[in-house]
PDB file of C-alpha atoms and ligand atoms in Angstrom:
ATOM      1  CA  MET A 233     -38.539 -75.601   7.373  1.00  0.00           C
ATOM      2  CA  GLU A 234     -40.234 -74.197  10.441  1.00  0.00           C
ATOM      3  CA  ILE A 235     -39.666 -76.373  13.510  1.00  0.00           C
ATOM      4  CA  ILE A 236     -42.093 -76.009  16.408  1.00  0.00           C
ATOM      5  CA  ILE A 237     -41.159 -77.841  19.619  1.00  0.00           C
ATOM      6  CA  GLN A 238     -43.964 -78.430  22.099  1.00  0.00           C
ATOM      7  CA  PRO A 239     -43.920 -79.847  25.631  1.00  0.00           C
ATOM      8  CA  SER A 240     -46.105 -82.842  24.691  1.00  0.00           C
ATOM      9  CA  ALA A 241     -47.613 -84.728  21.757  1.00  0.00           C
ATOM     10  CA  GLU A 242     -51.062 -83.491  22.831  1.00  0.00           C
ATOM     11  CA  ALA A 243     -49.936 -79.850  22.653  1.00  0.00           C
ATOM     12  CA  GLY A 244     -48.330 -80.560  19.262  1.00  0.00           C
ATOM     13  CA  ALA A 245     -51.521 -82.169  17.934  1.00  0.00           C
ATOM     14  CA  ARG A 246     -53.530 -79.122  19.045  1.00  0.00           C
ATOM     15  CA  ILE A 247     -51.239 -76.736  17.163  1.00  0.00           C
ATOM     16  CA  GLY A 248     -51.339 -78.979  14.098  1.00  0.00           C
ATOM     17  CA  ALA A 249     -55.140 -79.062  14.194  1.00  0.00           C
ATOM     18  CA  ARG A 250     -55.249 -75.264  14.516  1.00  0.00           C
ATOM     19  CA  ILE A 251     -53.126 -74.975  11.361  1.00  0.00           C
ATOM     20  CA  VAL A 252     -55.575 -77.245   9.486  1.00  0.00           C
ATOM     21  CA  GLU A 253     -58.529 -75.309  10.936  1.00  0.00           C
ATOM     22  CA  ASP A 254     -57.000 -72.014   9.844  1.00  0.00           C
ATOM     23  CA  LEU A 255     -56.665 -73.327   6.263  1.00  0.00           C
ATOM     24  CA  VAL A 256     -60.197 -74.777   6.120  1.00  0.00           C
ATOM     25  CA  ARG A 257     -61.754 -71.548   7.454  1.00  0.00           C
ATOM     26  CA  LYS A 258     -59.842 -69.423   4.934  1.00  0.00           C
ATOM     27  CA  LYS A 259     -60.222 -71.846   2.041  1.00  0.00           C
ATOM     28  CA  PRO A 260     -63.354 -73.973   2.588  1.00  0.00           C
ATOM     29  CA  GLU A 261     -62.656 -75.924  -0.627  1.00  0.00           C
ATOM     30  CA  ALA A 262     -59.165 -76.877   0.613  1.00  0.00           C
ATOM     31  CA  VAL A 263     -57.537 -80.089  -0.599  1.00  0.00           C
ATOM     32  CA  LEU A 264     -55.957 -81.971   2.308  1.00  0.00           C
ATOM     33  CA  GLY A 265     -53.390 -84.754   1.995  1.00  0.00           C
ATOM     34  CA  LEU A 266     -53.790 -87.170   4.909  1.00  0.00           C
ATOM     35  CA  ALA A 267     -51.693 -89.788   6.672  1.00  0.00           C
ATOM     36  CA  THR A 268     -52.425 -92.874   8.747  1.00  0.00           C
ATOM     37  CA  GLY A 269     -50.397 -94.319  11.631  1.00  0.00           C
ATOM     38  CA  GLY A 270     -50.192 -93.410  15.285  1.00  0.00           C
ATOM     39  CA  THR A 271     -48.807 -89.911  14.822  1.00  0.00           C
ATOM     40  CA  PRO A 272     -51.819 -88.010  13.409  1.00  0.00           C
ATOM     41  CA  LEU A 273     -54.436 -89.562  15.727  1.00  0.00           C
ATOM     42  CA  GLY A 274     -54.378 -86.680  18.234  1.00  0.00           C
ATOM     43  CA  LEU A 275     -54.722 -84.152  15.421  1.00  0.00           C
ATOM     44  CA  TYR A 276     -57.718 -86.033  13.974  1.00  0.00           C
ATOM     45  CA  ARG A 277     -59.320 -86.166  17.440  1.00  0.00           C
ATOM     46  CA  GLU A 278     -58.868 -82.421  17.791  1.00  0.00           C
ATOM     47  CA  LEU A 279     -60.393 -81.746  14.340  1.00  0.00           C
ATOM     48  CA  ILE A 280     -63.370 -83.965  15.247  1.00  0.00           C
ATOM     49  CA  ARG A 281     -63.804 -81.907  18.440  1.00  0.00           C
ATOM     50  CA  MET A 282     -63.667 -78.709  16.380  1.00  0.00           C
ATOM     51  CA  ARG A 283     -66.356 -80.115  14.070  1.00  0.00           C
ATOM     52  CA  ARG A 284     -68.617 -81.005  17.027  1.00  0.00           C
ATOM     53  CA  GLU A 285     -68.032 -78.026  19.290  1.00  0.00           C
ATOM     54  CA  LEU A 286     -67.105 -75.207  16.919  1.00  0.00           C
ATOM     55  CA  GLY A 287     -68.974 -76.316  13.805  1.00  0.00           C
ATOM     56  CA  LEU A 288     -65.785 -76.466  11.726  1.00  0.00           C
ATOM     57  CA  ASP A 289     -67.190 -77.173   8.268  1.00  0.00           C
ATOM     58  CA  PHE A 290     -65.498 -79.708   5.971  1.00  0.00           C
ATOM     59  CA  SER A 291     -68.382 -79.870   3.479  1.00  0.00           C
ATOM     60  CA  ARG A 292     -66.307 -78.498   0.596  1.00  0.00           C
ATOM     61  CA  VAL A 293     -63.021 -80.162   1.540  1.00  0.00           C
ATOM     62  CA  THR A 294     -61.447 -82.912  -0.582  1.00  0.00           C
ATOM     63  CA  THR A 295     -58.871 -85.346   0.812  1.00  0.00           C
ATOM     64  CA  PHE A 296     -56.215 -87.630  -0.645  1.00  0.00           C
ATOM     65  CA  ASN A 297     -54.443 -90.189   1.519  1.00  0.00           C
ATOM     66  CA  LEU A 298     -50.784 -90.979   1.113  1.00  0.00           C
ATOM     67  CA  ASP A 299     -50.909 -94.735   0.854  1.00  0.00           C
ATOM     68  CA  GLU A 300     -52.681 -98.093   1.029  1.00  0.00           C
ATOM     69  CA  TYR A 301     -51.717-101.779   1.154  1.00  0.00           C
ATOM     70  CA  VAL A 302     -51.960-103.718  -2.099  1.00  0.00           C
ATOM     71  CA  GLY A 303     -54.449-106.581  -1.860  1.00  0.00           C
ATOM     72  CA  LEU A 304     -56.479-105.320   1.103  1.00  0.00           C
ATOM     73  CA  PRO A 305     -60.141-104.541   0.443  1.00  0.00           C
ATOM     74  CA  PRO A 306     -61.396-101.253   1.959  1.00  0.00           C
ATOM     75  CA  ALA A 307     -63.290-103.057   4.736  1.00  0.00           C
ATOM     76  CA  HIS A 308     -60.264-105.086   5.930  1.00  0.00           C
ATOM     77  CA  PRO A 309     -59.551-104.129   9.570  1.00  0.00           C
ATOM     78  CA  ALA A 310     -55.911-103.273   8.699  1.00  0.00           C
ATOM     79  CA  SER A 311     -56.678-101.274   5.523  1.00  0.00           C
ATOM     80  CA  TYR A 312     -55.898 -97.584   5.586  1.00  0.00           C
ATOM     81  CA  ARG A 313     -59.373 -96.811   4.184  1.00  0.00           C
ATOM     82  CA  ARG A 314     -60.852 -98.471   7.260  1.00  0.00           C
ATOM     83  CA  PHE A 315     -58.382 -96.662   9.537  1.00  0.00           C
ATOM     84  CA  MET A 316     -59.409 -93.322   8.052  1.00  0.00           C
ATOM     85  CA  ARG A 317     -63.121 -94.086   8.354  1.00  0.00           C
ATOM     86  CA  GLU A 318     -62.847 -95.101  11.987  1.00  0.00           C
ATOM     87  CA  ASN A 319     -60.479 -92.357  13.101  1.00  0.00           C
ATOM     88  CA  PHE A 320     -61.657 -89.394  11.046  1.00  0.00           C
ATOM     89  CA  PHE A 321     -64.010 -89.651   8.057  1.00  0.00           C
ATOM     90  CA  ASP A 322     -66.995 -91.118   9.952  1.00  0.00           C
ATOM     91  CA  HIS A 323     -66.875 -88.232  12.448  1.00  0.00           C
ATOM     92  CA  VAL A 324     -66.676 -85.189  10.145  1.00  0.00           C
ATOM     93  CA  ASN A 325     -68.540 -84.016   7.049  1.00  0.00           C
ATOM     94  CA  ILE A 326     -66.040 -84.475   4.219  1.00  0.00           C
ATOM     95  CA  PRO A 327     -67.852 -85.442   1.004  1.00  0.00           C
ATOM     96  CA  GLN A 328     -64.863 -86.326  -1.180  1.00  0.00           C
ATOM     97  CA  THR A 329     -62.245 -88.650   0.274  1.00  0.00           C
ATOM     98  CA  HIS A 330     -59.629 -90.575  -1.684  1.00  0.00           C
ATOM     99  CA  VAL A 331     -57.483 -93.415  -0.364  1.00  0.00           C
ATOM    100  CA  PRO A 332     -55.462 -95.356  -2.952  1.00  0.00           C
ATOM    101  CA  ASP A 333     -57.328 -98.498  -4.054  1.00  0.00           C
ATOM    102  CA  GLY A 334     -55.322-101.486  -2.871  1.00  0.00           C
ATOM    103  CA  MET A 335     -57.506-103.754  -5.024  1.00  0.00           C
ATOM    104  CA  ALA A 336     -56.821-101.922  -8.305  1.00  0.00           C
ATOM    105  CA  LYS A 337     -56.317-104.453 -11.114  1.00  0.00           C
ATOM    106  CA  ASP A 338     -54.016-102.336 -13.263  1.00  0.00           C
ATOM    107  CA  ILE A 339     -51.819-100.696 -10.646  1.00  0.00           C
ATOM    108  CA  PRO A 340     -49.683 -98.451 -12.930  1.00  0.00           C
ATOM    109  CA  ALA A 341     -52.862 -97.108 -14.617  1.00  0.00           C
ATOM    110  CA  TYR A 342     -54.467 -96.607 -11.216  1.00  0.00           C
ATOM    111  CA  CYS A 343     -51.421 -94.672  -9.951  1.00  0.00           C
ATOM    112  CA  GLU A 344     -51.622 -92.381 -12.999  1.00  0.00           C
ATOM    113  CA  TYR A 345     -55.307 -91.860 -12.286  1.00  0.00           C
ATOM    114  CA  TYR A 346     -54.499 -90.951  -8.637  1.00  0.00           C
ATOM    115  CA  GLU A 347     -51.938 -88.348  -9.735  1.00  0.00           C
ATOM    116  CA  LYS A 348     -54.439 -86.910 -12.218  1.00  0.00           C
ATOM    117  CA  ALA A 349     -57.198 -86.813  -9.592  1.00  0.00           C
ATOM    118  CA  ILE A 350     -54.901 -84.751  -7.336  1.00  0.00           C
ATOM    119  CA  ARG A 351     -54.099 -82.379 -10.226  1.00  0.00           C
ATOM    120  CA  ASP A 352     -57.777 -82.110 -11.228  1.00  0.00           C
ATOM    121  CA  ALA A 353     -58.677 -81.189  -7.637  1.00  0.00           C
ATOM    122  CA  GLY A 354     -56.252 -78.259  -7.909  1.00  0.00           C
ATOM    123  CA  GLY A 355     -53.303 -79.860  -6.089  1.00  0.00           C
ATOM    124  CA  ILE A 356     -52.854 -80.491  -2.378  1.00  0.00           C
ATOM    125  CA  ASP A 357     -52.987 -77.393  -0.179  1.00  0.00           C
ATOM    126  CA  LEU A 358     -51.702 -79.088   2.945  1.00  0.00           C
ATOM    127  CA  GLN A 359     -50.097 -82.521   3.201  1.00  0.00           C
ATOM    128  CA  LEU A 360     -50.070 -84.072   6.651  1.00  0.00           C
ATOM    129  CA  LEU A 361     -47.053 -86.340   7.220  1.00  0.00           C
ATOM    130  CA  GLY A 362     -45.523 -88.608   9.807  1.00  0.00           C
ATOM    131  CA  VAL A 363     -41.971 -89.875   9.516  1.00  0.00           C
ATOM    132  CA  GLY A 364     -40.700 -93.444   9.800  1.00  0.00           C
ATOM    133  CA  HIS A 365     -37.755 -94.399  12.021  1.00  0.00           C
ATOM    134  CA  ASP A 366     -35.745 -94.816   8.823  1.00  0.00           C
ATOM    135  CA  GLY A 367     -36.780 -91.401   7.468  1.00  0.00           C
ATOM    136  CA  HIS A 368     -39.563 -92.586   5.161  1.00  0.00           C
ATOM    137  CA  ILE A 369     -42.507 -90.359   4.260  1.00  0.00           C
ATOM    138  CA  GLY A 370     -45.580 -91.996   2.816  1.00  0.00           C
ATOM    139  CA  PHE A 371     -44.242 -95.466   2.100  1.00  0.00           C
ATOM    140  CA  ASN A 372     -41.192 -94.066   0.341  1.00  0.00           C
ATOM    141  CA  GLU A 373     -38.578 -96.204   1.989  1.00  0.00           C
ATOM    142  CA  PRO A 374     -34.865 -95.245   1.955  1.00  0.00           C
ATOM    143  CA  GLY A 375     -33.542 -95.377  -1.593  1.00  0.00           C
ATOM    144  CA  SER A 376     -36.786 -94.066  -3.101  1.00  0.00           C
ATOM    145  CA  SER A 377     -36.283 -91.572  -5.893  1.00  0.00           C
ATOM    146  CA  LEU A 378     -36.663 -88.071  -4.526  1.00  0.00           C
ATOM    147  CA  ALA A 379     -38.612 -87.262  -7.720  1.00  0.00           C
ATOM    148  CA  SER A 380     -40.926 -90.296  -7.528  1.00  0.00           C
ATOM    149  CA  ARG A 381     -44.661 -90.154  -8.227  1.00  0.00           C
ATOM    150  CA  THR A 382     -47.514 -92.364  -7.002  1.00  0.00           C
ATOM    151  CA  ARG A 383     -46.522 -95.978  -7.607  1.00  0.00           C
ATOM    152  CA  ILE A 384     -46.266 -99.459  -6.131  1.00  0.00           C
ATOM    153  CA  LYS A 385     -43.485-100.010  -3.573  1.00  0.00           C
ATOM    154  CA  THR A 386     -42.140-103.141  -1.906  1.00  0.00           C
ATOM    155  CA  LEU A 387     -41.983-102.802   1.871  1.00  0.00           C
ATOM    156  CA  THR A 388     -38.714-103.414   3.667  1.00  0.00           C
ATOM    157  CA  GLU A 389     -38.503-106.449   5.939  1.00  0.00           C
ATOM    158  CA  GLU A 390     -38.394-104.050   8.925  1.00  0.00           C
ATOM    159  CA  THR A 391     -41.676-102.429   7.888  1.00  0.00           C
ATOM    160  CA  VAL A 392     -43.313-105.829   7.307  1.00  0.00           C
ATOM    161  CA  ALA A 393     -42.204-106.856  10.818  1.00  0.00           C
ATOM    162  CA  ALA A 394     -43.471-103.557  12.288  1.00  0.00           C
ATOM    163  CA  ASN A 395     -46.877-104.097  10.630  1.00  0.00           C
ATOM    164  CA  ARG A 396     -47.161-107.681  11.853  1.00  0.00           C
ATOM    165  CA  ARG A 397     -49.130-106.603  14.955  1.00  0.00           C
ATOM    166  CA  PHE A 398     -52.115-105.553  12.817  1.00  0.00           C
ATOM    167  CA  PHE A 399     -52.504-108.985  11.186  1.00  0.00           C
ATOM    168  CA  ALA A 400     -53.294-112.530  12.348  1.00  0.00           C
ATOM    169  CA  SER A 401     -50.001-113.891  10.978  1.00  0.00           C
ATOM    170  CA  GLU A 402     -46.834-112.618   9.277  1.00  0.00           C
ATOM    171  CA  ALA A 403     -47.916-114.362   6.051  1.00  0.00           C
ATOM    172  CA  GLU A 404     -50.951-112.067   5.894  1.00  0.00           C
ATOM    173  CA  VAL A 405     -48.945-108.836   6.052  1.00  0.00           C
ATOM    174  CA  PRO A 406     -48.974-107.273   2.570  1.00  0.00           C
ATOM    175  CA  ARG A 407     -45.532-106.903   0.973  1.00  0.00           C
ATOM    176  CA  HIS A 408     -46.602-104.123  -1.371  1.00  0.00           C
ATOM    177  CA  VAL A 409     -48.240-100.736  -1.084  1.00  0.00           C
ATOM    178  CA  ILE A 410     -49.414 -97.948  -3.338  1.00  0.00           C
ATOM    179  CA  THR A 411     -47.899 -94.689  -2.142  1.00  0.00           C
ATOM    180  CA  MET A 412     -47.748 -91.113  -3.285  1.00  0.00           C
ATOM    181  CA  GLY A 413     -44.182 -90.458  -4.434  1.00  0.00           C
ATOM    182  CA  VAL A 414     -41.713 -88.076  -2.849  1.00  0.00           C
ATOM    183  CA  GLY A 415     -42.243 -85.761  -5.837  1.00  0.00           C
ATOM    184  CA  THR A 416     -46.016 -85.938  -5.343  1.00  0.00           C
ATOM    185  CA  ILE A 417     -45.586 -84.908  -1.695  1.00  0.00           C
ATOM    186  CA  MET A 418     -43.190 -82.102  -2.687  1.00  0.00           C
ATOM    187  CA  ASP A 419     -45.864 -80.628  -4.997  1.00  0.00           C
ATOM    188  CA  SER A 420     -48.101 -79.900  -1.981  1.00  0.00           C
ATOM    189  CA  ARG A 421     -48.297 -76.197  -1.194  1.00  0.00           C
ATOM    190  CA  THR A 422     -47.677 -76.789   2.524  1.00  0.00           C
ATOM    191  CA  CYS A 423     -46.294 -79.880   4.281  1.00  0.00           C
ATOM    192  CA  LEU A 424     -47.176 -80.379   7.941  1.00  0.00           C
ATOM    193  CA  LEU A 425     -45.036 -83.106   9.473  1.00  0.00           C
ATOM    194  CA  LEU A 426     -45.605 -84.318  13.030  1.00  0.00           C
ATOM    195  CA  ALA A 427     -43.221 -86.508  15.019  1.00  0.00           C
ATOM    196  CA  PHE A 428     -43.555 -87.490  18.658  1.00  0.00           C
ATOM    197  CA  GLY A 429     -41.514 -89.641  21.011  1.00  0.00           C
ATOM    198  CA  GLU A 430     -37.860 -90.447  21.519  1.00  0.00           C
ATOM    199  CA  ALA A 431     -37.924 -93.225  18.911  1.00  0.00           C
ATOM    200  CA  LYS A 432     -38.313 -90.544  16.209  1.00  0.00           C
ATOM    201  CA  ALA A 433     -35.457 -88.291  17.409  1.00  0.00           C
ATOM    202  CA  ARG A 434     -32.801 -89.713  15.088  1.00  0.00           C
ATOM    203  CA  ALA A 435     -35.026 -89.589  11.983  1.00  0.00           C
ATOM    204  CA  VAL A 436     -36.052 -86.020  12.821  1.00  0.00           C
ATOM    205  CA  ALA A 437     -32.431 -84.868  13.135  1.00  0.00           C
ATOM    206  CA  ALA A 438     -31.501 -86.605   9.862  1.00  0.00           C
ATOM    207  CA  MET A 439     -34.493 -85.022   8.149  1.00  0.00           C
ATOM    208  CA  ALA A 440     -33.958 -81.462   9.373  1.00  0.00           C
ATOM    209  CA  GLU A 441     -30.207 -81.154   9.851  1.00  0.00           C
ATOM    210  CA  GLY A 442     -28.635 -83.987   7.857  1.00  0.00           C
ATOM    211  CA  PRO A 443     -27.683 -84.106   4.188  1.00  0.00           C
ATOM    212  CA  ILE A 444     -30.425 -84.293   1.577  1.00  0.00           C
ATOM    213  CA  THR A 445     -30.309 -87.899   0.488  1.00  0.00           C
ATOM    214  CA  ALA A 446     -32.580 -90.651  -0.817  1.00  0.00           C
ATOM    215  CA  MET A 447     -31.337 -92.669   2.177  1.00  0.00           C
ATOM    216  CA  CYS A 448     -33.562 -90.386   4.284  1.00  0.00           C
ATOM    217  CA  PRO A 449     -36.451 -89.460   1.963  1.00  0.00           C
ATOM    218  CA  ALA A 450     -37.863 -86.944   4.482  1.00  0.00           C
ATOM    219  CA  SER A 451     -34.660 -84.876   4.115  1.00  0.00           C
ATOM    220  CA  ILE A 452     -35.941 -83.595   0.745  1.00  0.00           C
ATOM    221  CA  LEU A 453     -38.373 -81.460   2.766  1.00  0.00           C
ATOM    222  CA  GLN A 454     -35.399 -79.124   3.323  1.00  0.00           C
ATOM    223  CA  MET A 455     -36.007 -78.120  -0.324  1.00  0.00           C
ATOM    224  CA  HIS A 456     -39.737 -77.523   0.179  1.00  0.00           C
ATOM    225  CA  PRO A 457     -40.687 -73.836   0.303  1.00  0.00           C
ATOM    226  CA  ARG A 458     -43.138 -74.303   3.155  1.00  0.00           C
ATOM    227  CA  THR A 459     -42.797 -77.193   5.581  1.00  0.00           C
ATOM    228  CA  ILE A 460     -43.933 -76.959   9.189  1.00  0.00           C
ATOM    229  CA  VAL A 461     -42.565 -79.613  11.560  1.00  0.00           C
ATOM    230  CA  ILE A 462     -44.221 -80.092  14.951  1.00  0.00           C
ATOM    231  CA  LEU A 463     -42.321 -82.091  17.578  1.00  0.00           C
ATOM    232  CA  ASP A 464     -42.603 -82.942  21.227  1.00  0.00           C
ATOM    233  CA  GLU A 465     -39.559 -82.588  23.494  1.00  0.00           C
ATOM    234  CA  ALA A 466     -38.533 -86.226  23.068  1.00  0.00           C
ATOM    235  CA  ALA A 467     -38.556 -86.135  19.261  1.00  0.00           C
ATOM    236  CA  SER A 468     -36.490 -82.932  19.275  1.00  0.00           C
ATOM    237  CA  ARG A 469     -33.735 -84.363  21.472  1.00  0.00           C
ATOM    238  CA  SER A 470     -31.136 -85.002  18.749  1.00  0.00           C
ATOM    239  CA  LEU A 471     -31.507 -81.624  17.025  1.00  0.00           C
ATOM    240  CA  LYS A 472     -28.345 -79.487  17.195  1.00  0.00           C
ATOM    241  CA  ARG A 473     -30.182 -76.199  16.734  1.00  0.00           C
ATOM    242  CA  ALA A 474     -33.212 -76.848  18.964  1.00  0.00           C
ATOM    243  CA  ALA A 475     -32.516 -73.707  21.019  1.00  0.00           C
ATOM    244  CA  TYR A 476     -32.653 -71.585  17.875  1.00  0.00           C
ATOM    245  CA  TYR A 477     -35.940 -73.159  16.709  1.00  0.00           C
ATOM    246  CA  ARG A 478     -37.479 -72.401  20.117  1.00  0.00           C
ATOM    247  CA  HIS A 479     -36.146 -68.846  19.956  1.00  0.00           C
ATOM    248  CA  VAL A 480     -37.650 -68.326  16.482  1.00  0.00           C
ATOM    249  CA  TYR A 481     -41.052 -69.633  17.594  1.00  0.00           C
ATOM    250  CA  ALA A 482     -41.077 -67.555  20.787  1.00  0.00           C
ATOM    251  CA  ASN A 483     -40.222 -64.418  18.830  1.00  0.00           C
ATOM    252  CA  LYS A 484     -42.543 -64.804  15.876  1.00  0.00           C
ATOM    253  CA  PRO A 485     -43.906 -61.506  14.616  1.00  0.00           C
ATOM    254  CA  ALA A 486     -47.549 -61.108  15.707  1.00  0.00           C
ATOM    255  CA  PHE A 487     -48.973 -61.506  12.187  1.00  0.00           C
ATOM    256  CA  GLN A 488     -47.256 -64.887  11.800  1.00  0.00           C
ATOM    257  CA  ARG A 489     -48.376 -66.065  15.220  1.00  0.00           C
ATOM    258  CA  LEU A 490     -52.046 -65.513  14.514  1.00  0.00           C
ATOM    259  CA  SER A 491     -52.263 -67.349  11.243  1.00  0.00           C
ATOM    260  CA  ALA A 492     -50.360 -69.900   9.194  1.00  0.00           C
ATOM    261  CA  PHE A 493     -52.152 -68.949   5.959  1.00  0.00           C
ATOM    262  CA  PRO A 494     -52.654 -65.540   4.393  1.00  0.00           C
ATOM    263  CA  ALA A 495     -56.296 -64.355   4.333  1.00  0.00           C
TER     264      ALA A 495
HETATM  265  C1  F6R B  96     -48.813 -93.301   6.913  1.00  0.00           C
HETATM  266  C2  F6R B  96     -47.505 -93.083   6.332  1.00  0.00           C
HETATM  267  C3  F6R B  96     -46.230 -93.347   7.077  1.00  0.00           C
HETATM  268  C4  F6R B  96     -46.278 -92.961   8.550  1.00  0.00           C
HETATM  269  C5  F6R B  96     -44.953 -93.294   9.241  1.00  0.00           C
HETATM  270  C6  F6R B  96     -45.004 -93.031  10.719  1.00  0.00           C
HETATM  271  O1  F6R B  96     -49.842 -93.014   5.981  1.00  0.00           O
HETATM  272  O2  F6R B  96     -47.450 -92.714   5.195  1.00  0.00           O
HETATM  273  O3  F6R B  96     -45.173 -92.658   6.456  1.00  0.00           O
HETATM  274  O4  F6R B  96     -46.557 -91.606   8.677  1.00  0.00           O
HETATM  275  O5  F6R B  96     -44.644 -94.643   9.043  1.00  0.00           O
HETATM  276  O6  F6R B  96     -45.903 -93.920  11.319  1.00  0.00           O
HETATM  277  P1  F6R B  96     -46.408 -93.703  12.810  1.00  0.00           P
HETATM  278  O7  F6R B  96     -47.177 -92.433  12.823  1.00  0.00           O
HETATM  279  O8  F6R B  96     -47.310 -94.883  13.105  1.00  0.00           O
HETATM  280  O9  F6R B  96     -45.198 -93.642  13.653  1.00  0.00           O
END
């Protein structure tokens, strides 16, 4: 796990976007795994700027999103499909985007199809991740199997309460989601996890320096051969070895500094 600590969320988002840019320039047919939520918004904004100002070309890129609410049609204002359209897809030139279908009739069959679609696309080159306060990745809440695949999950009461602000009433908040599994995420060739703000500090420390446990699903990333974690100062505050991570980043050999992906 490479941990990069930046002075601000904006600086972190810029580095994250440069890592995605580097991949897309080297592998124009890259398969990107994408996330919703507040965390990746700055990175998406930066990629949109790169598209507009630098002509970054996504015309051969394919994307797969981590998750979607069960029962929300794609046009619903709180659906993750809508979120992705408004915050990213409508502003770049990606022809092939996949967000799990929250309206699927046969959910287990649909989840198998989603896994197969990822395999058929050649697997995910880079999976963008945020982390929940409780250590979830995707919607894999604590207790999720660390080998799980795409499936339906029941949200915790805390997550339902946290999502309440996006809906007219609590009754409208979906209780179920379709999410890539922890095992699905672990199959990605690179994981790029961003976390900003003091509220994430505890989850970040548990993920990076705590025991590997289903009680903190993100901790399995310690077993991933290539995970890059980008933090701001506040999110790094509970890390015991922050000084070492800064030292490593400041002293990166030149070839590693220039590029995250081999040519
Ligand atoms: C989103 C997702 C979630 C979020 C996490 C953090 O697709 O899968 O795991 O990344 O809940 O959310 P934010 O970024 O809103 O703090």
